[in-house]
XYZ file of C-alpha atoms in Angstrom:
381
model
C 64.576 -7.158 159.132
C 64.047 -3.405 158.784
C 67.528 -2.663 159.417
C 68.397 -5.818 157.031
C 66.786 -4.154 154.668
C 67.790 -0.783 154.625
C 71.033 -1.211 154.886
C 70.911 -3.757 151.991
C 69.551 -0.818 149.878
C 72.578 1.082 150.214
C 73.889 0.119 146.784
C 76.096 3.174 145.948
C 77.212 2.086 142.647
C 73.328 2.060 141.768
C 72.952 5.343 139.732
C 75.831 4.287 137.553
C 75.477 0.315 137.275
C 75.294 0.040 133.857
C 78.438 2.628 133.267
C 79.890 0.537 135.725
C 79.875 -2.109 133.947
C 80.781 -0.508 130.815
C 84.138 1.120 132.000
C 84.966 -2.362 132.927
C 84.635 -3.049 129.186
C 81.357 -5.068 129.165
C 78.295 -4.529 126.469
C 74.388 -4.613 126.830
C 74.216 -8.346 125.585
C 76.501 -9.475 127.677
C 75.085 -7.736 130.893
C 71.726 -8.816 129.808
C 73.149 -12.038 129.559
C 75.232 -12.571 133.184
C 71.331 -11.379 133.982
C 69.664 -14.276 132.497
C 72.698 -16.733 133.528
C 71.534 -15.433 137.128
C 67.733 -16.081 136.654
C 68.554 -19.276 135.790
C 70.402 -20.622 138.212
C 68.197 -19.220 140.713
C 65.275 -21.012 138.680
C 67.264 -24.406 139.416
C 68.428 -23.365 143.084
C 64.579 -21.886 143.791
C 63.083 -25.157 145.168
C 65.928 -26.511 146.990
C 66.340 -23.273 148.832
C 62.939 -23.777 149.963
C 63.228 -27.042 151.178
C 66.204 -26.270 152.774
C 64.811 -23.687 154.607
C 61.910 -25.116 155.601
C 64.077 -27.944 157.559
C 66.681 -25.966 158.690
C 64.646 -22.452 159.940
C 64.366 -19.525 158.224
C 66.675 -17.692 160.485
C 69.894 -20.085 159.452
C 68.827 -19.395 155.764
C 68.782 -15.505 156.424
C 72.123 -15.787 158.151
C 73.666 -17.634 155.349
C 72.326 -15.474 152.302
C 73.510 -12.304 153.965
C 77.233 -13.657 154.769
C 77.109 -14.492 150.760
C 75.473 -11.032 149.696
C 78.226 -9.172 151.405
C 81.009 -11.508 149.663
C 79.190 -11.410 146.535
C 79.870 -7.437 146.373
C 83.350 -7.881 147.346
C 83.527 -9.464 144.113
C 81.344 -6.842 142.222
C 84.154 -3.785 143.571
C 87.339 -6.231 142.033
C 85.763 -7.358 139.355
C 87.370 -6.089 135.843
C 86.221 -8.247 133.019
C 83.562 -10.676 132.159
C 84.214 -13.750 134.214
C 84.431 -11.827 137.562
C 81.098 -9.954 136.750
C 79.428 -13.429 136.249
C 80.843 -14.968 139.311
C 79.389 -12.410 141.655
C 75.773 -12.930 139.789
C 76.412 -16.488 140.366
C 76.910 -15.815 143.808
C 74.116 -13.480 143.571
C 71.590 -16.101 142.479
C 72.497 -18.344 145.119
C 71.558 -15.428 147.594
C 68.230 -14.409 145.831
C 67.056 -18.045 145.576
C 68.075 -18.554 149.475
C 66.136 -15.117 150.962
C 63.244 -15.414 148.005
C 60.431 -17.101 150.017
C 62.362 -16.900 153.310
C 62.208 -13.179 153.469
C 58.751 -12.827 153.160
C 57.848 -15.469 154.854
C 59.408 -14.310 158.111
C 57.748 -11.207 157.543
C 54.226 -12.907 157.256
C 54.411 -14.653 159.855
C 55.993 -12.055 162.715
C 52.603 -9.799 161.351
C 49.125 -10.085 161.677
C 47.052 -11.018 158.538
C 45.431 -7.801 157.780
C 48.543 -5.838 158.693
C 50.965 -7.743 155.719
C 50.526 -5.739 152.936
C 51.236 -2.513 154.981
C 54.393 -4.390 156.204
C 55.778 -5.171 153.027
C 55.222 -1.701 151.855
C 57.065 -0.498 154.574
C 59.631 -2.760 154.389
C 60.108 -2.156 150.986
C 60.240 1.590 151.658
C 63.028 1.160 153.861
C 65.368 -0.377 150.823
C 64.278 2.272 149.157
C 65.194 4.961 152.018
C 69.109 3.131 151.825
C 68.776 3.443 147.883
C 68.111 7.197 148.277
C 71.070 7.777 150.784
C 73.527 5.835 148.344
C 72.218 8.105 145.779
C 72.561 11.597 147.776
C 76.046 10.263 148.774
C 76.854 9.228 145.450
C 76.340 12.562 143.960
C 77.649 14.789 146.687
C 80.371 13.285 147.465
C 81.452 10.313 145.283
C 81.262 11.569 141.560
C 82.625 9.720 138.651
C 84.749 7.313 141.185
C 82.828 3.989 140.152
C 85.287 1.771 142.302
C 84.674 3.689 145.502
C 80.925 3.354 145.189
C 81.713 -0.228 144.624
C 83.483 -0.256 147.930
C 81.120 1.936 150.222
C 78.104 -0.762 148.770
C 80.913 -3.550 150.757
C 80.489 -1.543 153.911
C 76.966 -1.543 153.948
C 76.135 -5.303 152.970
C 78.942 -6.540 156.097
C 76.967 -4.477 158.188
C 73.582 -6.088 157.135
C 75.247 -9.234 157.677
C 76.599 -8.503 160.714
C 72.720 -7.200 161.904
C 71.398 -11.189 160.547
C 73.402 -12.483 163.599
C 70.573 -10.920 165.639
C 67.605 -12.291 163.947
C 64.722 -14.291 166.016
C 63.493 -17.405 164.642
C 59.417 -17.553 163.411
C 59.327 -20.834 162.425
C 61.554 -23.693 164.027
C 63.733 -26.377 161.936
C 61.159 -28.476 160.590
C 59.160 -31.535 161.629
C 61.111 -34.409 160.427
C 58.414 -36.540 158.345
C 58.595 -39.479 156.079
C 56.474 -37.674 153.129
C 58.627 -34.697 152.505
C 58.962 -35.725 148.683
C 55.569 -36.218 148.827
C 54.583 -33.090 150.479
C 56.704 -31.008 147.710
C 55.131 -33.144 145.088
C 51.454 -32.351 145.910
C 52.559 -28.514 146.686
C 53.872 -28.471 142.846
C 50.860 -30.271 141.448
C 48.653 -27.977 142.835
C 49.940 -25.025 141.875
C 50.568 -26.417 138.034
C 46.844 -27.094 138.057
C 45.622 -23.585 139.448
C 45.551 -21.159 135.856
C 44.461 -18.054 138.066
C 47.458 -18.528 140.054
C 49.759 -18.873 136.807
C 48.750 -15.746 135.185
C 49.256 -13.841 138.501
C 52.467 -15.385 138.991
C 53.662 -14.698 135.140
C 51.740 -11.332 135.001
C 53.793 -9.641 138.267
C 56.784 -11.474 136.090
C 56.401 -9.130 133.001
C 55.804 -6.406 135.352
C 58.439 -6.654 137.340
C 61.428 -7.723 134.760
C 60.592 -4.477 132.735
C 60.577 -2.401 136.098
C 64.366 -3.964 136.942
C 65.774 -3.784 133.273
C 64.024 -0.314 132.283
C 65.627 1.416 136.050
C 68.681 -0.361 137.070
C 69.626 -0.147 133.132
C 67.889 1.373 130.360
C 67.673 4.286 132.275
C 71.437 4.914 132.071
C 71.314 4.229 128.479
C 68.360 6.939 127.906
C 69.840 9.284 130.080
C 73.389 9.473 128.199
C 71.012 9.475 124.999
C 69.074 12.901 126.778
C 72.673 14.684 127.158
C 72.676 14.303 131.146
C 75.668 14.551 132.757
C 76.716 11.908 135.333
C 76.231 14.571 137.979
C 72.929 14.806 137.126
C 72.138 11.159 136.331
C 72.642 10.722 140.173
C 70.295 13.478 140.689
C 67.913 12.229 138.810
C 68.572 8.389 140.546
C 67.784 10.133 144.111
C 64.755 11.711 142.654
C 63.386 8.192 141.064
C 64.691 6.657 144.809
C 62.391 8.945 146.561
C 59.511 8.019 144.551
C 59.923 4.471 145.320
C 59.013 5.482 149.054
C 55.501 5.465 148.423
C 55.402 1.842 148.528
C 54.435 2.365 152.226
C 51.323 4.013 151.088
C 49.979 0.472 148.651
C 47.674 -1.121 151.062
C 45.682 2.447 151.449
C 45.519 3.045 148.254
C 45.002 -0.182 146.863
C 41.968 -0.668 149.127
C 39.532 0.896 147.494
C 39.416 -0.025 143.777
C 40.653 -3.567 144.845
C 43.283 -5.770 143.377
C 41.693 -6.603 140.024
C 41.717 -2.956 139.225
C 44.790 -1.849 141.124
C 46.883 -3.765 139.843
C 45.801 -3.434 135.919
C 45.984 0.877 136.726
C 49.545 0.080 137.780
C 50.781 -2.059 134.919
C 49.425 0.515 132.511
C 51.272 3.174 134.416
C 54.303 1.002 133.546
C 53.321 0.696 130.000
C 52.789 4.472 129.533
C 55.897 5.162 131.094
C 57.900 3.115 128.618
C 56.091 3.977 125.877
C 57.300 8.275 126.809
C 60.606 6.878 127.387
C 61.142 5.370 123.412
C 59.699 8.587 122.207
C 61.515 11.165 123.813
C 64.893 12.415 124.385
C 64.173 15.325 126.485
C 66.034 15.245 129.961
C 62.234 16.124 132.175
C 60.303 13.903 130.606
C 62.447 10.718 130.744
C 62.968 11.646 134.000
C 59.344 11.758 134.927
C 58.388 8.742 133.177
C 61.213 6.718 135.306
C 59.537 8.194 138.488
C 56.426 7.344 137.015
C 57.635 3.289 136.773
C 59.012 3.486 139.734
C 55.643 4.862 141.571
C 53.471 2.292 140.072
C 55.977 -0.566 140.602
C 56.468 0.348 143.992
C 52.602 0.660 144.436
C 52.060 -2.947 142.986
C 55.100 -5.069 144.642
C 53.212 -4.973 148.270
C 50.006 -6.202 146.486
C 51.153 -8.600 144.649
C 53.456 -10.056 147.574
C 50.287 -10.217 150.066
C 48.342 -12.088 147.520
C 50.887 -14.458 146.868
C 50.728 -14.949 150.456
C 47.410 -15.307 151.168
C 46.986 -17.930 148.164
C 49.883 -20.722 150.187
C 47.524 -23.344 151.607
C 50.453 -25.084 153.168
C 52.597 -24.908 156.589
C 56.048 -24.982 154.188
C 55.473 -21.470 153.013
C 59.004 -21.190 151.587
C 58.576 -24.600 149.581
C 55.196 -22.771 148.491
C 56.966 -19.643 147.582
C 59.412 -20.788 145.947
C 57.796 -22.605 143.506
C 55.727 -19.549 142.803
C 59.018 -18.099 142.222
C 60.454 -20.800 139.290
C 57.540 -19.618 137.334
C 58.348 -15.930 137.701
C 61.734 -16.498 136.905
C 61.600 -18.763 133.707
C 59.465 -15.674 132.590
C 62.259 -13.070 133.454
C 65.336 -15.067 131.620
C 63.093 -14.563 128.429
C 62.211 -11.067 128.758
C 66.005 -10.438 130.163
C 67.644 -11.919 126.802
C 64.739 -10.521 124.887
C 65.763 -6.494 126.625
C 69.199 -7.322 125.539
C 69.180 -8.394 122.153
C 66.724 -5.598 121.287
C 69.256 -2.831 123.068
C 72.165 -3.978 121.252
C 70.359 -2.936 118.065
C 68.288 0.295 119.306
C 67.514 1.410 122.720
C 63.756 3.054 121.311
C 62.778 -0.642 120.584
C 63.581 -2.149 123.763
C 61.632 0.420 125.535
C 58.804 -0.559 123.004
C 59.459 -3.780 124.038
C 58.972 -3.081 127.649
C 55.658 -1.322 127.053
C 54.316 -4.545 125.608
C 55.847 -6.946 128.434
C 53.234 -4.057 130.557
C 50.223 -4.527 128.470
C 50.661 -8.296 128.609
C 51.026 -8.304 132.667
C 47.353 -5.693 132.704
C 45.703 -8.692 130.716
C 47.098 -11.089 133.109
C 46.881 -9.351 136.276
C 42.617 -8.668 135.510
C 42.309 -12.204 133.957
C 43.934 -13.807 136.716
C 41.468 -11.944 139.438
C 38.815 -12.522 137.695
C 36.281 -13.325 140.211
C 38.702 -15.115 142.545
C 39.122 -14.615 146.281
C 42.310 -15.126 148.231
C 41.775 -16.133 151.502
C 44.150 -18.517 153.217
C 43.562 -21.863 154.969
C 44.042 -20.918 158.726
C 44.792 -24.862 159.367
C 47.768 -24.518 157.653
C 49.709 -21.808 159.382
């Protein structure tokens, strides 16, 4: 998995997606909108994903969303217009509704309990690590030559998938039983009827959409706006990259203020950072308030994952999972179309914009663990 995932970091093309797409002749709307096409479909692939994978092994469902990553960005380096960029997020959505649950859930349960938030940090660290390589080989060596980053980002996803031939499976096909429908109905009952768990859910949702939007493409958008130079944009990607390390670190530093207040720190970290972002066009500071996202992002994701985690009170953790993840995504299509119509008309707003999708998540986030403790059932494991 650590391989897996640092070799699925390597997405050259990263420091330039959005110019990317815009020498290919695309607009904000409509990348904002192939965005949202993608969340949906995922929302409508999430739960049969997770029953899939639940009956078939989690190893089989690996193995099949990494064959489909790596042809989905054969499809990203040809693609030249609009339809072509949609069909590789459609593939796309098929993969991220496949691993999302699966992932995770291998990880969980190859660790012990009190060692899964460190985990995830670390495992996130290591995409990270094979963003930050991209990036230093993107601006050494690559330059302005988008289709070549395309093509290097090929090399490293058929390697990943090549690696997912050698994974070990945690949790065998499943028990065949008479009351799977019923089973998935009482695991989506329960969650509908637990609030705490909604605003959690939806809260990490705000946090996270802004965090993709505001650094995979904003950023671009506010860079060009500062005067960079697409030398220096990639500079400035490596530098945010790096930050994004100290994910490894969220389980000791989280630990002492708690969740409740760790959490709420880091969505206001996000806020701020958007907030400096619409109201300045100097090259340092939007450069240090994308680190700054990045750092509190990469702070929260481990936290939010373990407690996500420790809240499943069933033995079908994907099925759990992914229903956790509908709700997250029926959250991101809105703030995805919501990021792109605002852009279209002025970048300063949609960074606005993202400051309030952070100040909603802090309410969230503190209302949500509000006097509740997240233990899970050991019966169920």
């Amino acid at each position: 998995m650590c391989c897996i995932s640092l070799l699925q970091g390597m997405v050259f093309y990263g420091p330039i997606a959005t110019l990317y797409r815009q020498a290919a002749g695309l607009g904000i709307f409509q990348i904002t909108l192939i965005e949202s096409i993608c969340l949906a479909l995922s929302v409508a692939l999430e739960l049969p994903w997770g029953l899939v994978a639940d009956r078939i092994g989690y190893r089989r469902t690996m193995l099949l969303c990494c064959l489909l990553y790596f042809l989905s960005k054969l499809v990203f380096w040809r693609a030249d217009r609009f339809s072509l960029f949609l069909l590789e997020r459609v593939m796309l959505a098929v993969v991220i509704s496949g691993l999302s649950g699966v992932d995770v859930s291998v990880i969980w349960l190859s660790c012990e309990e009190q060692d899964a938030q460190r985990i995830f940090g670390l495992t996130n660290s290591l995409g990270t690590a094979g963003l930050l390589l991209a990036a230093g080989c993107y601006s050494l060596f690559i330059g302005g030559n988008y289709r070549l980053a395309g093509l290097l980002t090929c090399c490293s996803y058929g390697l990943a998938a090549l690696l997912a031939f050698g994974l070990r499976e945690v949790r065998p096909p499943a028990r065949r039983r008479t009351g799977q429908l019923s089973d998935f109905t009482a695991l989506l009952r329960s969650t509908l009827r637990d609030p705490a768990l909604w605003m959690l859910l939806l809260g990490a949702a705000l946090f996270g959409e802004t965090h993709q939007t505001v650094t995979v493409f904003l950023n671009q958008l506010q860079y060009v706006r500062a005067g960079m130079s697409d030398r220096l944009i990639g500079v400035v990607y490596a530098a945010v990259t790096l930050a994004g390390l100290c994910g490894g670190l969220s389980a000791r530093l989280t630990r002492g203020p708690g969740p409740r207040r760790s959490g709420a720190l880091l969505c206001g970290g996000g806020a701020l950072a958007c907030l400096t972002l619409a109201l300045t066009r100097s090259p340092l500071l939007s450069a240090a308030a994308v680190v700054l996202l990045r750092v509190c992002f990469s702070l929260f994701q481990p936290l939010q994952t373990d407690l996500q985690n420790r809240m499943v009170r069933t033995g079908d953790r994907a099925t759990a999972l992914s229903i956790n993840a509908v709700l997250g995504d029926g959250v991101a299509i809105l703030t995805n179309l919501s990021f792109g119509a605002v852009a279209d008309r002025s970048l300063t707003a949609a960074l606005l914009c993202g400051a309030g999708f952070c100040l909603g998540a802090l309410l969230l986030w503190r209302a949500a663990l509000r006097g509740r403790t997240c233990r899970p059932d050991p019966q169920t494991e």
